[in-house]
Every structure is written in structure tokens, then in C-alpha cells.
Amino acid sequence: MTQPLAFRRILAVLVKEFTQLRRDRLTYAMMLLMPVVQLLLFGYAINNDPRHLPTIVYVQDQSAMARSVLAALDNSTYFRIIRVAHSQSDVEASIRQGEALFAVTIPADFTRRVVRHDHAQVLVEADAADPTAVGGAASLLAALPRTALARDLVGGAAWLPAADPFEVIVHRRFNPENITAFNVVPGLLGVILSLTLVLMTALSVTRERERGTMESLLATPVRPIEVMAGKLSPYVGVGLVQTLVILGVADLMFGVPMPDTAASWSALGVGVVLFIIGSLALGFLFSTLAQTQLQAMQMSFFYIMPSVLLSGFAFPFQGMPVWARDVGQLLPVTHFLRIVRGTVLKGETFADLTASLAALAAFLVAITSLAMLRYRTTLD
Amino acid sequence: MSLAIDVRHLNKTFGAKAVVQDVAISVEAGRICGFLGPNGSGKTTTLRMLCGLLRPDSGEGTCLGFDILRETDQIKRRTGYMTQRFSLYEDLSIEENLLFIARVYGLEHGRRRVSGAIEQLGLGPRRRQLAGELSGGWKQRLALAGCTLHGPKLLLLDEPTAGVDPKARRDFWDQIHALAAEGLTVLVSTHYMDEAERCHDIAYIFQGRLIARGSAEALVRDSRLITFRAEGEGAYRMAADLSRAPGVLMASPFGQALHVSGTDRSALETAIAPFRRTGVVWSEIAPTLEDVFIRLMGREGEAG
Ligand SMILES: Nc1ncnc2c1ncn2[C@@H]1O[C@H](COP(=O)(O)OP(=O)(O)OP(=O)(O)O)[C@@H](O)[C@H]1O
Ligand SMILES: [Mg+2]
């Protein structure tokens, strides 16, 4: 015989749950604050139609027409001209390092050819590593020739042929076929690694506290940095295996290109190791702040959300408002994504990735120091 | 005689609650000191301060000659602390737990020492069993093996025999005496009177203050407590009436018998007089340690 449902017993459990929830201040705060903070944060930050994309211009033709073309670009709101290049190699470096997503080159004979109807061209190089970032801007470029020179050619309109006065040649770099997977799959590497690794270490210390084993551990002469190193090491192995698996699947099943030089591979390798250790250290820091495993888990999720949304993984980094990019700069995933995409898609090496690698190293040092400051060798 | 533990003016508060107040403990090397006191009186807190697990708010002194505030590392290296609640890894086997300890202390011949400890425990065949699967008593034995593995000079044991059967308890104490005979100093908290009597010395703490100190005999003598025992038909039922009588500090049943105590002999005799009837035999006995402690508690409680 099963007993009938007793309302009183349900109530008993319910009251107990509520009471326990109320005691757990952090969980309580997280439950109320998290949705609000995240909604505001991401509601404003996310932008599927990115504009004001950084653009470098290389003008070899100092003429009124060239200036009109640039003005038209600027007015479109899709492009934000960050500076004028002084050489072709300057253009190349700027695109490669991600300073600019677009490089517009106006050749020396531009005006002459427009006037002569002699196949005048404007060259646009686009960093197509992230197809969504350049999609909208690329389609605007198609309409540019019909409008850009409208004022310059007034009066002379009579002799204008039906054809456009010039042609825009768009050259998609790094991902010429616009394959989304080329961008997403390397990004997933960063997200999956953070998700698993931060949680691993965050749980492993709070578990000791929850189960009471911390008391025995602290009674031994083991030092904080030794605990940290010992806790992190096995997961470095876990992270490396995860990386190999993800890269293998990316290559074999999605056809994502792999670095083609040893220099690229080693830059990627250093980035991966720094990122793995940095993520683990962050988990360790969380565990020194959280009292329970549940709290550690909540902190980890609180960190994962911006890592997905503000790092340039889910939405184009250049399309976010400045403050959101500033937040993004603080996240290791942002720098890691640049390293992975840079080495995988652009064949970049240490020279191109110095800033990102340095950022990861700085993150690691900062988080480790914080964790050591926070870690208590007593039960107080 | 050198002092293995020599601390004074220890204070610790949690929030607004003064948990340990002005406690001083000194224990000579090679002695076993029993640490007694009711629940929540501050025993665990004191032990934790001695081994560097809690930082005293104020106080001074040494353990094994090392400063308790500044040289906790040195103290930890030479001290074995057995926690009140089992705190080895339940998801590691007996052997793995001990090996971990051996490595953390950087013991030479760790594996051999672990095997030795396991044999001594009589756990040879179960060395691969998970610690979490052990019964309560076996967990205690494993914990003791764990905190003595690195050959400490000082043992701090927090209720090491709670929930352990009498035979295992006796073995445990034999072992502790054997260790003390080798020069180890032991401070052990307990709620068992028979265990208290097996200690060379007793420190009694009440509401965070140390209120009695000395050997069991000295404590009984100094209490100046007089105890009468009534045996016979229904003797134990007189407890309620007697405990209200003037001059009676305590009247508590012991099985079929009754113990009545007080410090004023004539008042006590007067109180008992109405209860001297046929079938009940009264005799004077030596007060037990328990009587002394209950008396101490009552007196301090009134004073406070
Ligand atoms: N971390 C803490 N935070 C707040 N109060 C605490 C903490 N640890 C202990 N206490 C309080 O300090 C007092 C002394 O506790 P302690 O554990 O030292 O007592 P004890 O003598 O070991 O008791 P028992 O015999 O029950 O083990 C208790 O009132 C307890 O509630
Ligand atoms: Mg206790």
C-alpha cells in the first residue's frame, strides 16, 4: 500500500528548503542579482549587425575623388577609419594583428582611370575570420560605386556611361569561403576549456572544506602554493588532452585548417598552456571565496557567461560597445580566442601575438597572487 | 622537567562570542593530559589554536618550544592532530590515505612505514578498502594511525574514542600509554570519566575558562565533596525529593542506587536523616570524578 500524499509532509520539506536557502546568503544574492546583471550586461553589449568596424586606409591617390570615396565609407557608419597607412606592409600588419578588420586601398591611378572609364578599382581587404563581423559591411561595399562619386561627377553626367565609375574588389582574407565553423570551432576550444577547468579546481577545494578534510590537510605542514600546484597539475593534463581532442575533431570533421608552421604551432602551444593554467588558477581563487561547492559552481557560471558573450566568441568583438570591449579585454578567453584564430586561420606567430600572450601571462600571475592572498592556512 | 605545551592568556572569540578566555595550559613532556569540559566549552577551539589551525586573538606561549603565533609551521611538522570529526579522505583507501600523509610530511621510507602502520592496526587484508566504508570505530583507529605516522612529539586528540566499543577503547588507551612511555606528550579531550582517570593530569574547561587542574585524585580531594550512597528497594526514586533538601548539591540515581553529595557534612546528614528507613542501606563512599565535574559545573554556573 502506498500512503496518500500528505500535504503536511510536503509543507515540511518546503519550509525546510526555504529556510536553508535563506541561510545561504551568496546563493540567494546570486539568484536575484545574476539574471538582472546579465540581462543588462548582455542586452546592451550584444549586437548582431556590428558597425563602426576598425578600418585602415591606404591612399596613393591624393585627389578629391579619393577623399569622396573615404567620406562615403565613413558616412556609411559601417566603417570607422582608425588611421592612414603609410605602406603596403603597414596595411598587411594591421590586418594580420587584428588592429583593423578592413583595409581600403585607393591606387595612385584611381582618378585618372575613373575619368577615362578605364576600370578604376578600390581594393578592400576584409578579415573574414569571423564572417558575421564583416557580412553587413561587405554588402554595403557593393553599392558604394553608384553613390560615392555622385557629387564629383555632377555636370559631367552627360558623358557618364551606364556603368559604375569604379569597381570595389573585396578580398576576403583568412576564411575566403566564409565558413562559420572556421570561426566557431576554434572559439569553442576556449569556451569548453574554461567551462570545465574553472569548475574542476573550484570544486576540488570547496569539496575539502565541505567534507571536513580541510581540517586534516591544514594540520599538515603543506604550504598554500604547494596545495595549489598539486591541485592544478592533474587538470593541466586534462586540459591538454581536451585541447588535442577538440583540435582533432575540428580538423577531421569540420575541416578547420591547422597552423602550417612550427612557429605557429609553438605560439598556439604556449597560449594553450597559459590559458589552461590561468583558468585553473581562477577556479582555485573561486574556491577560496566560496564556502560550499554550490557557491563555487555559481561563481564559475557567473564567469562563464561573459566569457561566452563578451569574448568575441558568440558575437563579433569589434561590434560591441567600447565598455563591453573593455570588459572583454579583462577576460582570458578573449585573448585566447585571438591566439587560436590567429594561429589557426592566419598562421600568426609569437611576433603577432605578443600582446595576447602577455595578457594571458599577466592574468595568470594576477590570479595566482590573489589566490595566495586569499588562501587561509587556518580555519578562521 | 621540560614543558611540551606551555601557553597562557589564550583568547578566541567568534563574532561576539568569547569561546576561549584567558586559558593557560602546561603539560610536561611525556605526560598524558586529559582535557575535559561540557559541550561547547571550547575544547576543540583550544586544541586548534595549539596546532596552528586557528589563530588566537591574543595569548602567548610555546608548543614543543615553538611559538604558537609565529612558528606554526614548525609545530605542525611535529604534532599529530586527530580531529573530532573524521577528516581523512573517504574516497581514498586506507593505504592511500596513509601514503598521502607520509608524502605530505615528506617521510623517508613512506611505503614501509605505511605498511607497518597498517599491520599494527590489523588492517592488512583491508588495506584497499575505502576509508568511507569503514565503521565508526575503525575510522577512529585509522585516524589515530594517520596522526601518529610521522612520528610526532605531541599528540592532540579531540574525542578520539567517541562511539568506540569498550575493547577498542581499551586498546586505544594502551597504545596511547605506550606512546607516552616513549616520550610522546598527549593532550586528549574526552567526555568519558574512565578515560579521564587514565590520564596523568586533567584540565577542566567550562564556558571557555579553565576552572580546574590536577591529577584525578587531587581533583577529588580538593573538591571536599562528601558522597553517600543509598542502596535498596526504591532507593533511586528518592532522587527528586533529596535534591531539593538543603545541604544537598546533587542527588543522582546510579542504576538501583542513589548518590547524594554535598560539601557540608552535618547539613548532608540532616538532609538524609528522614530517608534512613528499613530496606535502604546508607554508606559513605569516595566521590567519583564525575561527581566532582558536575559539582564544578554547577558551582561555576551559579557564579557566572
Ligand atoms: N567557526 C565557528 N564559528 C562560530 N562559533 C564557533 C565556531 N567554532 C566553534 N564555535 C563555538 O565555540 C564554542 C566552543 O566550541 P568548541 O567546538 O570548541 O567546543 P567543544 O568543547 O569542543 O565542544 P564539544 O564537546 O561539543 O566538542 C561553541 O559555542 C561553538 O558554538
Ligand atoms: Mg569539540
XYZ file of C-alpha atoms and ligand atoms in Angstrom:
716
model
C 0.000 0.000 0.000
C 1.306 3.411 -0.861
C 0.476 6.139 1.549
C -1.649 9.016 0.393
C 0.173 12.272 -0.259
C 0.377 14.174 2.949
C 0.210 17.873 2.415
C 1.800 18.461 5.768
C 4.866 16.469 4.867
C 5.262 18.350 1.597
C 4.985 21.554 3.554
C 7.600 20.311 5.999
C 10.102 19.752 3.205
C 9.180 23.028 1.554
C 9.685 25.069 4.702
C 12.993 23.360 5.364
C 14.223 24.127 1.836
C 13.249 27.768 2.113
C 14.927 28.122 5.467
C 18.141 26.611 4.153
C 18.034 28.783 1.076
C 17.627 31.888 3.176
C 20.706 30.965 5.212
C 22.836 30.627 2.093
C 23.274 34.337 1.501
C 25.509 34.055 -1.515
C 23.178 31.718 -3.374
C 20.301 33.972 -2.519
C 22.086 37.047 -3.851
C 23.179 35.215 -6.959
C 19.658 34.062 -7.711
C 18.307 37.577 -7.567
C 21.248 39.527 -8.938
C 22.535 37.237 -11.627
C 19.596 37.484 -14.029
C 19.441 41.268 -13.705
C 23.149 41.871 -14.109
C 23.477 39.507 -17.000
C 20.410 40.760 -18.792
C 21.624 44.346 -18.595
C 25.169 43.410 -19.457
C 24.410 41.344 -22.482
C 21.286 43.125 -23.609
C 23.344 46.204 -24.319
C 26.512 44.508 -25.413
C 25.233 42.097 -27.983
C 24.967 43.362 -31.489
C 24.315 41.174 -34.468
C 24.779 43.934 -37.003
C 28.141 45.290 -35.991
C 29.065 48.781 -37.192
C 31.962 51.160 -36.794
C 34.378 48.411 -37.689
C 38.015 49.480 -37.498
C 39.313 50.268 -40.946
C 42.736 51.302 -42.145
C 43.078 53.247 -45.382
C 46.000 53.405 -47.762
C 45.560 56.293 -50.161
C 48.018 56.537 -53.006
C 45.907 58.984 -54.946
C 45.631 62.358 -53.193
C 42.573 63.602 -55.029
C 39.080 64.917 -54.392
C 37.587 61.691 -55.693
C 39.637 59.548 -53.333
C 38.515 61.742 -50.463
C 34.886 61.325 -51.554
C 35.229 57.566 -51.500
C 36.639 57.685 -47.976
C 33.927 60.077 -46.860
C 31.287 57.733 -48.231
C 32.826 54.864 -46.295
C 32.905 56.879 -43.115
C 29.322 58.090 -43.550
C 28.025 54.571 -44.007
C 28.573 54.009 -40.224
C 29.828 50.526 -41.022
C 33.428 51.658 -41.147
C 35.453 53.598 -38.653
C 38.659 54.860 -40.167
C 41.252 54.397 -37.462
C 44.277 55.692 -39.339
C 46.044 56.124 -42.629
C 48.597 53.501 -43.567
C 51.988 54.566 -44.858
C 52.909 51.454 -46.766
C 51.592 48.201 -48.090
C 53.371 46.257 -45.345
C 51.760 48.515 -42.765
C 48.373 47.515 -44.183
C 49.314 43.867 -44.056
C 50.484 44.030 -40.441
C 47.409 45.920 -39.331
C 45.051 43.295 -40.757
C 47.113 40.418 -39.523
C 47.266 41.630 -35.960
C 43.582 42.403 -35.911
C 44.067 46.135 -35.453
C 41.814 46.683 -38.452
C 39.146 44.404 -39.855
C 39.193 46.220 -43.196
C 41.943 47.759 -45.262
C 40.889 50.071 -48.082
C 43.480 50.842 -50.737
C 42.947 53.547 -53.335
C 45.553 53.105 -56.074
C 47.584 56.011 -57.471
C 45.833 55.949 -60.823
C 42.319 55.942 -59.363
C 41.132 59.374 -60.514
C 42.775 59.065 -63.902
C 41.079 55.765 -64.588
C 37.664 56.983 -63.355
C 37.847 59.896 -65.733
C 38.920 57.664 -68.592
C 36.379 54.963 -67.768
C 39.318 52.638 -67.573
C 38.336 50.045 -64.962
C 39.086 52.111 -61.883
C 39.316 49.976 -58.732
C 39.196 50.321 -54.973
C 40.767 47.380 -53.176
C 39.224 46.211 -49.919
C 40.797 43.531 -47.801
C 38.496 42.075 -45.167
C 39.444 39.929 -42.214
C 36.821 37.254 -42.795
C 37.895 35.053 -39.882
C 34.585 35.960 -38.278
C 32.077 36.015 -41.161
C 29.345 37.758 -39.209
C 31.623 40.652 -38.339
C 32.236 41.587 -41.971
C 28.979 40.406 -43.565
C 26.980 43.637 -43.348
C 29.881 45.849 -44.321
C 30.746 43.704 -47.307
C 27.271 44.040 -48.737
C 27.424 47.823 -48.355
C 30.587 47.881 -50.405
C 28.698 46.513 -53.380
C 26.583 49.673 -53.501
C 29.475 52.056 -52.972
C 30.460 52.789 -56.608
C 26.993 54.064 -57.534
C 26.821 56.624 -54.726
C 30.308 57.626 -53.644
C 31.191 59.898 -56.537
C 27.731 61.288 -57.251
C 28.763 64.845 -56.397
C 32.180 64.793 -58.061
C 30.696 63.784 -61.344
C 27.759 66.203 -61.437
C 27.808 68.215 -64.604
C 29.881 65.677 -66.322
C 26.937 63.341 -66.016
C 26.150 63.688 -69.652
C 29.205 61.798 -70.722
C 28.818 59.220 -67.882
C 28.114 55.763 -69.176
C 25.542 53.486 -67.577
C 28.337 51.536 -65.951
C 29.654 52.277 -62.428
C 32.529 54.752 -62.294
C 34.715 52.262 -60.434
C 34.762 48.760 -59.084
C 35.254 47.545 -55.486
C 37.380 44.452 -55.288
C 36.770 42.711 -51.956
C 39.425 40.282 -50.943
C 38.377 38.056 -48.060
C 41.368 37.080 -46.037
C 41.858 34.052 -43.756
C 38.486 32.479 -44.438
C 37.760 33.153 -48.088
C 34.770 30.853 -48.267
C 33.048 32.413 -45.270
C 32.781 29.147 -43.409
C 31.306 29.835 -39.972
C 32.784 26.684 -38.483
C 36.274 28.061 -39.080
C 35.468 30.782 -36.640
C 33.234 28.958 -34.195
C 35.161 25.749 -33.702
C 38.442 27.340 -32.566
C 36.362 29.598 -30.337
C 34.693 26.581 -28.804
C 38.107 25.405 -27.675
C 38.371 28.427 -25.413
C 34.852 28.140 -24.090
C 34.972 24.411 -23.404
C 38.319 24.699 -21.668
C 37.143 27.499 -19.379
C 33.888 25.789 -18.609
C 35.447 22.535 -17.484
C 38.708 23.711 -15.953
C 37.443 26.597 -13.823
C 34.774 24.342 -12.375
C 37.196 21.481 -11.706
C 39.502 23.366 -9.376
C 36.729 25.468 -7.876
C 35.035 22.280 -6.754
C 38.111 20.418 -5.660
C 38.979 22.799 -2.822
C 35.444 23.569 -1.659
C 34.809 19.830 -1.581
C 37.580 19.512 1.009
C 36.001 22.240 3.061
C 32.536 20.732 2.830
C 33.655 17.228 3.731
C 35.844 18.395 6.591
C 39.064 17.011 5.121
C 40.408 20.556 5.018
C 40.973 20.357 8.763
C 43.374 17.442 8.395
C 45.037 18.972 5.384
C 45.658 22.265 7.173
C 47.064 20.458 10.194
C 49.887 19.159 7.994
C 52.831 21.373 7.090
C 51.723 21.627 3.442
C 52.006 25.210 2.128
C 49.354 27.110 0.125
C 51.344 27.221 -3.087
C 52.009 23.501 -2.750
C 48.314 22.787 -2.343
C 47.600 24.937 -5.386
C 50.282 23.376 -7.568
C 49.265 19.886 -6.513
C 45.602 20.558 -7.161
C 46.186 22.176 -10.541
C 48.706 19.817 -12.084
C 46.458 16.875 -12.919
C 43.984 19.194 -14.585
C 46.672 20.703 -16.778
C 46.915 17.212 -18.253
C 43.133 17.055 -18.574
C 43.116 20.411 -20.361
C 45.851 19.378 -22.790
C 44.008 16.190 -23.697
C 40.802 18.185 -24.200
C 42.681 20.562 -26.482
C 44.056 17.761 -28.614
C 40.651 16.134 -28.914
C 38.923 19.397 -29.880
C 41.592 20.331 -32.411
C 41.495 16.815 -33.854
C 37.735 16.895 -34.263
C 37.890 20.435 -35.665
C 40.375 19.325 -38.286
C 38.910 15.955 -39.209
C 35.196 16.675 -39.069
C 34.913 20.403 -39.742
C 37.930 20.792 -41.960
C 39.193 23.685 -39.868
C 42.709 24.489 -41.027
C 45.568 23.899 -38.625
C 48.662 26.050 -38.164
C 51.021 25.377 -41.042
C 54.335 26.325 -39.490
C 56.191 25.155 -36.442
C 56.322 28.779 -35.279
C 52.531 28.990 -35.337
C 52.187 25.688 -33.550
C 54.508 26.740 -30.774
C 52.713 30.070 -30.312
C 49.458 28.138 -30.075
C 51.029 25.689 -27.634
C 52.259 28.425 -25.321
C 48.849 30.109 -25.493
C 47.052 26.869 -24.649
C 49.267 26.149 -21.644
C 48.967 29.704 -20.284
C 45.227 29.649 -20.755
C 44.760 26.257 -19.112
C 46.818 27.184 -16.057
C 45.150 30.597 -15.861
C 41.672 29.049 -15.918
C 42.634 26.513 -13.252
C 44.113 29.251 -11.081
C 40.883 31.212 -11.405
C 38.932 28.157 -10.256
C 41.282 27.920 -7.301
C 40.658 31.577 -6.494
C 36.902 30.964 -6.616
C 37.310 28.105 -4.182
C 38.994 30.394 -1.672
C 35.974 32.700 -1.837
C 33.197 30.123 -1.837
C 32.217 28.200 1.265
C 30.365 25.406 -0.481
C 30.541 23.535 -3.744
C 27.256 25.083 -4.804
C 28.659 28.577 -4.379
C 31.787 27.635 -6.278
C 29.621 26.374 -9.094
C 27.604 29.564 -9.206
C 30.729 31.696 -9.346
C 32.017 29.615 -12.214
C 28.837 30.128 -14.180
C 28.903 33.794 -13.394
C 32.308 33.878 -15.047
C 31.419 31.658 -17.994
C 28.553 33.839 -19.234
C 30.649 36.911 -20.117
C 33.368 34.603 -21.391
C 30.953 33.301 -23.988
C 29.216 36.542 -24.805
C 31.847 39.255 -24.490
C 34.969 37.496 -25.694
C 34.191 37.604 -29.368
C 33.018 34.006 -29.344
C 29.282 34.434 -29.722
C 29.302 37.938 -31.200
C 31.907 39.919 -33.115
C 34.224 41.616 -30.656
C 34.624 44.713 -32.818
C 30.872 45.155 -32.972
C 30.456 45.613 -29.222
C 30.281 48.998 -27.488
C 33.531 50.260 -26.041
C 32.700 49.419 -22.416
C 31.800 45.858 -23.374
C 35.101 45.528 -25.212
C 36.868 46.807 -22.116
C 35.206 44.121 -20.039
C 36.087 41.614 -22.719
C 39.735 42.619 -22.579
C 39.832 41.511 -18.950
C 38.702 38.007 -19.832
C 41.396 35.496 -20.672
C 39.104 33.810 -23.200
C 39.162 36.943 -25.359
C 42.933 36.792 -25.680
C 42.930 33.058 -26.062
C 40.454 33.270 -28.948
C 42.745 35.741 -30.693
C 45.633 33.348 -30.283
C 43.721 30.333 -31.539
C 42.141 32.104 -34.509
C 45.378 33.882 -35.252
C 47.462 30.743 -35.393
C 44.857 28.507 -36.961
C 43.433 30.850 -39.579
C 46.119 33.447 -40.134
C 49.277 31.479 -39.485
C 50.392 34.014 -36.903
C 53.439 33.524 -34.729
C 54.831 34.950 -31.491
C 55.605 38.302 -33.109
C 51.936 38.893 -33.996
C 50.554 37.550 -30.730
C 52.811 39.197 -28.179
C 50.022 41.314 -26.718
C 47.593 38.430 -26.290
C 50.197 36.086 -24.836
C 51.354 38.790 -22.445
C 47.756 39.375 -21.382
C 47.324 35.680 -20.564
C 50.569 35.626 -18.606
C 49.555 38.735 -16.672
C 46.193 37.179 -15.897
C 47.862 34.043 -14.583
C 50.221 35.987 -12.335
C 47.478 38.271 -11.028
C 45.053 35.454 -10.276
C 47.688 33.293 -8.616
C 48.759 36.160 -6.360
C 45.166 36.896 -5.431
C 44.517 33.234 -4.687
C 47.584 33.074 -2.463
C 46.457 36.184 -0.630
C 43.025 34.739 -0.103
C 44.021 31.187 0.785
C 43.846 30.614 4.525
C 46.143 28.216 6.305
C 43.818 28.352 9.299
C 40.144 27.606 9.766
C 39.293 31.169 10.797
C 61.097 18.943 33.507
C 60.554 20.461 30.128
C 57.090 21.573 29.084
C 55.761 20.270 25.780
C 52.833 22.650 25.966
C 53.174 25.947 27.763
C 50.614 28.569 26.792
C 48.981 31.433 28.678
C 46.255 34.015 28.247
C 44.754 32.333 25.204
C 41.672 34.125 23.924
C 39.426 33.441 20.995
C 36.138 34.977 20.033
C 33.802 34.059 17.204
C 31.743 37.082 16.352
C 30.683 38.469 19.701
C 31.056 35.146 21.495
C 34.109 34.687 23.706
C 34.743 30.988 23.174
C 38.100 30.687 24.917
C 39.005 33.119 27.687
C 42.384 33.515 29.293
C 43.202 29.821 29.108
C 46.595 28.612 30.291
C 47.744 25.047 29.772
C 51.066 23.469 30.557
C 51.837 19.827 30.012
C 55.147 18.187 30.814
C 56.833 16.210 28.107
C 55.847 12.558 28.159
C 52.633 13.117 30.101
C 49.049 12.434 29.132
C 46.757 15.299 29.934
C 43.005 14.823 29.772
C 41.046 17.788 28.509
C 37.533 17.780 29.848
C 34.563 20.060 29.787
C 30.936 20.120 28.714
C 29.830 20.501 25.096
C 30.663 23.856 23.620
C 33.099 24.765 26.393
C 35.931 25.430 23.946
C 37.985 22.215 23.887
C 38.137 21.837 20.125
C 38.844 25.542 19.718
C 41.736 25.354 22.196
C 43.250 22.301 20.514
C 43.033 24.017 17.149
C 44.844 27.052 18.483
C 47.602 24.854 19.860
C 48.325 23.274 16.492
C 48.031 26.426 14.412
C 44.645 25.691 12.854
C 43.108 28.738 14.477
C 44.864 31.953 15.267
C 44.322 33.078 18.857
C 43.033 36.632 19.207
C 45.626 37.047 21.901
C 47.830 34.888 24.038
C 51.348 33.614 24.137
C 53.376 30.526 24.721
C 55.005 27.591 23.072
C 54.311 24.094 21.869
C 57.406 21.885 21.772
C 59.413 25.050 22.305
C 57.998 26.811 19.232
C 55.990 29.995 19.430
C 52.303 29.278 18.877
C 51.751 32.505 16.976
C 54.812 32.674 14.773
C 56.155 29.162 14.380
C 53.052 27.213 13.488
C 54.882 25.510 10.629
C 57.421 24.004 12.999
C 54.657 22.954 15.361
C 52.608 21.350 12.598
C 55.602 19.318 11.478
C 55.997 17.776 14.937
C 52.395 17.491 16.040
C 49.719 14.941 15.299
C 46.184 16.326 15.436
C 43.243 13.986 15.410
C 40.083 15.864 14.554
C 36.818 15.352 16.365
C 35.051 14.634 13.111
C 36.665 12.093 10.783
C 38.648 14.145 8.303
C 40.644 11.724 6.197
C 39.582 11.146 2.605
C 36.570 8.861 2.469
C 37.090 8.263 -1.228
C 40.639 7.042 -0.737
C 41.549 3.612 0.563
C 43.161 3.077 3.958
C 46.527 2.641 2.327
C 46.149 5.649 0.013
C 45.206 7.896 2.912
C 48.264 6.911 4.881
C 50.529 7.204 1.840
C 49.217 10.707 1.260
C 50.082 11.662 4.830
C 53.516 10.079 4.518
C 54.201 12.166 1.408
C 52.852 15.427 2.787
C 55.211 15.111 5.758
C 57.999 14.051 3.422
C 58.647 10.842 5.341
C 61.543 8.635 4.353
C 60.609 5.042 3.640
C 56.982 6.191 3.492
C 55.730 2.977 1.963
C 57.386 0.827 4.605
C 56.051 2.970 7.425
C 52.564 2.823 5.972
C 52.707 -0.946 5.702
C 53.925 -1.110 9.282
C 51.086 1.085 10.483
C 48.528 -0.978 8.613
C 49.856 -4.212 10.093
C 49.816 -2.705 13.550
C 46.195 -1.699 13.047
C 45.427 -5.243 11.975
C 44.018 -3.893 8.749
C 46.332 -5.801 6.440
C 43.628 -7.612 4.481
C 41.514 -4.463 4.164
C 44.227 -2.047 3.133
C 42.493 -1.386 -0.178
C 39.097 -0.719 1.352
C 37.810 2.842 1.049
C 38.029 4.774 4.309
C 34.416 5.884 3.885
C 33.264 2.282 4.080
C 34.829 1.663 7.489
C 32.700 1.505 10.626
C 32.951 4.391 13.060
C 35.379 2.639 15.378
C 37.701 1.618 12.572
C 37.701 5.128 11.218
C 38.945 6.310 14.614
C 41.749 3.776 14.576
C 42.737 4.777 11.084
C 42.709 8.438 12.101
C 44.980 7.697 15.052
C 47.344 5.766 12.797
C 47.262 8.744 10.438
C 48.192 11.335 13.036
C 50.993 9.273 14.543
C 52.513 8.159 11.238
C 55.048 10.968 11.015
C 56.366 10.274 14.495
C 55.113 13.429 16.206
C 56.398 14.639 19.566
C 52.984 15.932 20.555
C 49.557 14.422 20.032
C 46.391 16.484 20.196
C 43.432 14.125 20.200
C 39.914 15.508 20.022
C 37.477 12.964 21.451
C 39.339 10.112 19.809
C 37.150 7.383 21.257
C 33.665 8.797 20.810
C 31.483 5.951 19.641
C 34.151 3.292 20.008
C 33.424 -0.042 21.712
C 34.976 -0.775 25.151
C 37.529 -3.272 23.907
C 38.737 -0.945 21.159
C 38.751 1.895 23.648
C 40.990 -0.048 25.994
C 43.371 -0.955 23.140
C 43.415 2.678 22.155
C 44.412 3.820 25.611
C 47.019 1.101 25.963
C 48.507 2.393 22.763
C 48.454 5.987 23.982
C 50.223 4.990 27.179
C 52.783 3.092 25.154
C 53.401 6.185 23.042
C 53.699 8.363 26.151
C 56.193 5.921 27.602
C 58.335 6.578 24.542
C 58.290 10.282 25.364
C 55.299 11.492 23.393
C 53.148 14.158 25.015
C 49.389 13.781 24.685
C 46.566 16.236 25.214
C 43.324 14.379 24.764
C 39.785 15.676 25.062
C 37.146 13.258 26.248
C 33.770 13.024 27.919
C 34.485 9.598 29.462
C 35.345 9.528 33.165
C 37.235 6.264 32.974
C 39.435 7.815 30.317
C 39.960 10.897 32.429
C 41.159 8.639 35.212
C 43.717 7.074 32.910
C 45.322 10.473 32.311
C 48.264 11.692 34.378
C 46.670 15.079 34.565
C 43.338 16.688 33.917
C 42.433 20.146 32.729
C 38.800 21.078 33.061
C 37.369 23.862 30.937
C 33.958 25.416 31.385
C 32.449 28.163 29.245
C 35.824 28.965 27.777
C 37.632 29.199 31.132
C 39.973 26.684 32.664
C 38.492 26.047 36.107
C 40.332 23.013 37.463
C 43.719 21.485 37.016
C 45.485 18.485 38.546
C 45.510 14.707 38.822
C 42.231 12.847 39.232
C 42.972 12.140 42.895
C 43.864 15.739 43.603
C 40.706 16.981 41.962
C 38.565 14.632 44.035
C 40.426 15.586 47.224
C 40.291 19.323 46.547
C 36.599 19.265 45.810
C 35.957 18.489 49.534
C 32.900 16.685 48.291
C 31.190 14.168 50.578
C 29.104 11.485 48.954
C 26.649 8.997 50.419
C 25.295 6.046 48.584
C 21.865 4.558 49.249
C 21.102 1.016 48.171
C 17.940 -0.979 48.492
C 14.325 -1.133 47.482
C 13.327 2.039 45.581
C 16.423 3.998 46.664
C 16.817 5.613 43.272
C 13.297 7.039 43.498
C 14.299 9.355 46.345
C 16.442 11.481 43.985
C 13.825 14.135 43.289
C 12.982 14.742 46.954
C 16.572 14.674 48.152
C 17.950 17.037 45.553
C 15.662 19.767 46.917
C 16.820 19.276 50.502
C 19.148 21.938 51.977
C 22.818 20.930 52.033
C 22.416 18.578 49.081
C 24.289 19.666 45.998
C 23.496 16.645 43.889
C 21.328 13.571 44.137
C 21.512 11.291 41.157
C 20.451 7.696 40.592
C 23.095 5.139 39.647
C 21.085 2.151 38.489
C 19.167 0.900 41.529
C 21.334 3.005 43.867
C 21.451 6.699 44.644
C 24.397 9.046 45.176
C 23.895 12.123 47.322
C 26.665 14.709 47.605
C 27.385 17.935 49.401
C 30.275 19.812 50.990
C 28.801 20.384 54.416
C 28.799 17.064 56.319
C 26.293 17.980 59.047
C 23.834 19.561 56.624
C 24.094 16.496 54.423
C 23.494 14.137 57.357
C 20.465 16.165 58.389
C 19.065 16.043 54.869
C 19.494 12.298 54.644
C 18.056 11.520 58.110
C 14.373 11.403 57.036
C 15.293 8.925 54.300
C 17.008 6.435 56.582
C 14.408 3.676 56.659
C 14.360 -0.076 56.638
C 15.302 -1.695 53.362
C 17.621 1.168 52.442
C 21.304 0.913 53.322
C 23.316 4.144 53.500
C 27.104 4.219 53.264
C 29.715 6.898 52.676
C 31.764 6.462 49.513
C 34.581 8.343 47.808
C 33.145 10.841 45.338
C 33.700 9.971 41.692
C 35.389 12.244 39.198
C 32.044 12.686 37.558
C 30.553 13.986 40.813
C 33.411 16.429 41.014
C 32.860 17.712 37.485
C 29.135 18.037 37.840
C 29.789 19.934 41.035
C 32.300 22.195 39.280
C 29.838 22.906 36.534
C 27.059 23.712 38.987
C 29.231 25.997 41.063
C 30.619 27.963 38.110
C 27.176 28.125 36.582
C 25.834 29.794 39.750
C 28.830 32.091 39.978
C 28.526 33.123 36.360
N 33.722 28.501 13.467
C 32.937 28.875 14.476
N 32.141 29.949 14.348
C 31.356 30.340 15.368
N 31.300 29.735 16.554
C 32.061 28.665 16.750
C 32.915 28.175 15.722
N 33.564 27.081 16.193
C 33.124 26.915 17.449
N 32.221 27.842 17.784
C 31.555 27.989 19.094
O 32.544 27.957 20.070
C 32.097 27.280 21.205
C 33.121 26.235 21.588
O 33.152 25.260 20.591
P 34.118 24.019 20.678
O 33.914 23.232 19.444
O 35.483 24.484 20.961
O 33.537 23.234 21.917
P 33.931 21.806 22.463
O 34.361 21.988 23.868
O 34.877 21.137 21.547
O 32.528 21.079 22.430
P 32.193 19.528 22.181
O 32.444 18.807 23.458
O 30.729 19.561 21.877
O 33.020 19.074 21.050
C 30.748 26.715 20.876
O 29.786 27.524 21.486
C 30.638 26.831 19.398
O 29.333 27.127 19.037
Mg 34.802 19.559 20.344
